[in-house]
Amino acid sequence: MPEAPVEITMTINGVPRTIRTPPDRRLLDLLRDDLGLTGTKEGCGCGECGACTVLVDGALVNACLLLAAQADGASITTVEGLGTPESPSVVQAAFVAETASQCGYSTPGMVVAVTKLLEDHPEASRDEARRHLSGNLCRCTGYRQILNAVERARSGHVTFPAGADGVGRSAWRVDALDKVTGRTRYAADLPWPEGLLHGVTVRSTEVHARLVEVRTGRALAMPGVVRVLTSKDIPGETHFGNATPDQPVLVVDHIRFYGEAIAVVLAESLEAARDGAAAVEVVTEPLPPVTSPEAALADGAPLLHPDGNLAVHHRLSRGDARAAMARADVVVERTYRTPAQEHVCLEPEVAVAYPDGAGGVTVKAPSQNVFFDRHHIARALGLSKNRVRMIQTPTGAAFGGREDVYAHTHAALGAVLTGRPTRIVWTREESQVATTKRHPAVMQYKAGLSSNGKILAMEIRVLADTGAYQSWAPNIGRKMLVHATGPYDVENVSTDIRMAYTNNGISGAFRGFGATQVLFAAECFADELATAAGLSPVAFRRLNHLAIGRTTATGQKITGSCGLAECMDRAVAEAERMASLRPPPPPGTVRGRGLSTIYYGIGYGNAIPDIGSAIVELLPEGMFQVRCGAVEYGQGLLTVFTQIAAEVLGVGRGHIRVMTGDSAETPDSGSTVASRQTYVSGEAVRRAAERLRTELLEFAAQHWQRRLDRLTFTSDGLAAGGDILCSLEAFHRICVEKGVRTRRQARFKASSTRLDLETGQGNAYWPYAFAAHVAGVEVDTRTGNVRVISIVAAHDVGKAINPAMVEGQIAGGAAQGLGFALFENHRFDNGVPLTRNLDTYRIPGFTDMPDVVPILVEEPEPTGPFGAKGVGEPVLVALPPAIANAVAAATGKRFRELPILPEDVRRALCGRPGNAGSATEEG
Amino acid sequence: MHPSSVMRAASLEEAVEVLAERGPSAGVVAGGTDLAVRRRRGLPVPEVWVDISSISGPARDIVRSQDRVVIGALATFRAIAASDLVRRTLPALYQAANIMGSVQIRNRATLGGNIGNASPAGDSLPPLIAGDATAHLLSSRGRRDIPVEDLFTGPGQTCLAPDELVEAVSYPVLEGAWSGFRRVATRASHDISKMSAALRATLEQGRLAAVRVALGAVAPVPLRVPDVEAMIDGRVFNGALLDAVGLAASRAARAITDVRSTAGYRADMCGEVVVELLESFIRDRRDPSGRAGLQQRRA
């Protein structure tokens, strides 16, 4: 047992403090839990991510690795000690001005590290800054805008004026000041209410087993343990699921993956809950594990679910692929493979549930859809939806990883059953083993070409691993089906997508949603087809690309915004220009460039009701409030809505307030997924604001007897020409007196049609985003190491509401794409996960990312707000094939499996004559 | 695993007294960058942590003492990475200290800790072995010296007695010696080595001499490779020598396949990296003004 607390003295942010603390307390816990300095975050707990970076006696330190007792006598500075939203430091201001925060979770540690960097090395170059900052990981930004902030801060004078707020301006993010000063409270940062219980999850250490019994007696006898939740405690439905309820809230009788939640121990303290969880005895009978989709579909395979192991089977057929293939002059067949990828949201899963005293519950947690979460929670609790309120907390990134409920239901269950608030915070290790991953896929491609290089036919077969449960598998399979050919007009297509249950964790939604895998295959295949046709990659694509008037594999005619050709031309030209300026490669390396072009359906597609809904209201205090059930998770939604409302209403950002993600207070606007919210909810906000403005000004015209076309709202009030008629507060008062409603709601529905089940034909999505990437790589011929030295990313976004935020999406998505291409791979050994923290599951750091060069192409989409489409996912999807094509150009070897590891490159290059010490020209 | 108590020692002498008193349940913690991770993983950690991280004085110093350089066990990687003395006398260690971990880790992690943790991938270990370093051990029973190459008995294991700690490390200053460190890792920085290597040598009348070569992360312990050294020692540098050395270094590896890399790749890299170190040495000698020996390989 721990000895008595020790007394330690520290100066924290300039204030001397004497604190009694257990001797084994980490500095991080002391700062966050005992002193309430929650600006310092926990991301990994093992010194890998840097989210907990603080200054101890002037030196950067990971607060997760240091015992508080080891800092006795030290002077400590946290992000809170550097500045406040009212008075930010130069570095904090530079982060705001350069849009250097997105989800904001890594930002406080990053701000501390940059502050120290500029103290010690004020003249550091971008590359030197990269090396110094490499102990801080960021999953959202791709580091580009953080480096811009370093350069901006160096000047010493940073301003970020209000004013430039309208559509098309790089307005600074409305949530940035709180994020850069550590003021933003994520769910784990919320104050601990009286009577709080801490929950720790008991997880399966078996891959596949029958659950015989959960013995809770020993745990319940331990000091501080209040209750142990098992499946028997679930008052409502024991199973849930996005597509189909195949997943238990807590294992009932069948364990289907390593790390699956079996019980939750609730205790008075986190330590007691942890000790209690270790004392729960789980009795099982092992079953043979099913560890590949091929094995899952083999005869006699153990069944994971009663209806068999084939979870999804989608087919598409256009024209007559077989006949056209027979007519082709050239036929090419290739197989491509992609691995499981983890989102690595730096904020691990967390939920805090508060009982309402009447049997209902409020849950605060990160989320991509509070209405789905509410649905799942209410169903498990056996409550009607209106008894459950789900409030999204500021979310430390999502990327599709928050489209499933995790701790939410467990915390709600604890709160309702005990009547006490319940807090569950997952560790990075739990997040790594128990959340969804990108579906691993094997993709067989076959194409027939005419002698001049036109694609006559394609046959595509995909087998993907959905893991233990479906999550979103049918929808992801459909996105694969639609995008599998790549952005090409192919008259004869036959596509077959199968997804199988296995015991390899769970696969689910991840930025790109199935399109990532098939577009990797399709765009590598396009280069291989170009070679077979004797054409350059550009010429081959130009010949076959979709364009206005051409038709997709689902038979959908492209009629609207299509910036594909412009994206390709501009990306290729810029990459060529950059390459011409680059000095020759160092000895022992070879270089190459690779192109990829993609299209990407925005929104749910397949006639799933795709509705944005927003309320805009003039409040008594003279502010306009936007309410929408969509959520901000770093992509910049709050700022986009602010800019759209400011543009329409004519007022400054200071007069717009945005409320999102509260199931009781905001209208359901669907999931914040599928790159859809700027398009769908942005348009709803625009419409609601337009309607409110028009109707209120019509009233004003009547009331003041002025010409309608002279009236506007301004930040100073209601104006007629140059005259202010009254303040917005006064105007609100008059509206109320005259019985004029000051609130309007509007909806916008995206159009798509249901795909035919047999043929996959229909207008799958509306609209499509287009992109072209060119990656430049330098391959070390001795080590096989691939370094990405340039990324040019051209994206047709319709209209950039906020260009800086679009560029942030592009650089951040590119970083995830680079990781997927070169090293990310959530690995299993016979179903047991091997990559359980960020020391083995590597994500790209500062020194892995070149400065992405974004190119914004704006082909206005007639149905979108100000012509906007979406950008969130295409940014990731386009890069991996560009990198693979670049490696092929550099080495002459084609790598068809991701990640492209140095081990494989080295093997392929071995024996290739003359590779040591020589360099080839760029391909 | 929770440490049940943390005692702060005012000196290393006091620390070893506590170790002797408390027996095997006690252990020292310096920067804590490895121990904190072990604790999180549920791996065995001492019950009583004897915190030596706040000890000042010689235990942190890097000094020249006659023909040796002495580095206190509590010297941080930051201090080594900033030491002009180390840069001039054992560049391999200087390079390793500069690339190990992150700024945050280097600020806390100590040389003594890197030795005590005894990871086969510990970045300071091949340079120390190649530099012919000696560990100066302290216990309540007295002091003894052991060559660093003889310290390690397995992954995470050393021949230190439970009540013993590393007080300092020293290495001889060899006039005219060159040394270099290379590692291969997934990320360009802030990573754990898939494999690493260090080489020290001199050039006497056109012949290679005083050669020491050590490999990291390719065996249960950091590995000195006498066969490879013997092949190089006394020879004139030429292409045929490089080929033979590369092959021998690859053969010397006893690597495993794990989550970071494969046995075959690690063995291959032993050859490539040792050859590259030799090439760098020769290049530096031919162009003494060049600072190639200080450049780090991106891998």
CSV table of C-alpha atoms in Angstrom, one decimal, chain A residues 58 112 179 221 233 279 331 425 431 458 475 477 573 582 587 597 646 767 783 844:
chain,number,residue,atom,x,y,z
A,58,GLY,CA,12.8,26.0,-17.6
A,112,VAL,CA,4.7,25.4,-24.5
A,179,LYS,CA,-7.5,26.3,-27.4
A,221,ALA,CA,-15.1,-6.5,-1.5
A,233,ASP,CA,-27.3,-4.9,-15.5
A,279,ALA,CA,-9.8,-8.3,-9.2
A,331,VAL,CA,-5.7,-6.8,-70.2
A,425,VAL,CA,-11.6,7.9,-19.3
A,431,SER,CA,-8.3,3.3,-27.4
A,458,MET,CA,-13.1,-3.2,-65.3
A,475,ASN,CA,-22.3,1.9,-45.8
A,477,GLY,CA,-18.9,-1.2,-48.6
A,573,ALA,CA,2.7,22.1,-63.1
A,582,ARG,CA,15.6,21.3,-56.1
A,587,PRO,CA,24.4,10.0,-53.1
A,597,THR,CA,-6.4,11.9,-59.1
A,646,ALA,CA,-21.8,37.0,-40.7
A,767,PRO,CA,-22.0,16.5,-55.2
A,783,THR,CA,18.0,1.3,-46.1
A,844,PRO,CA,3.9,11.0,-38.7
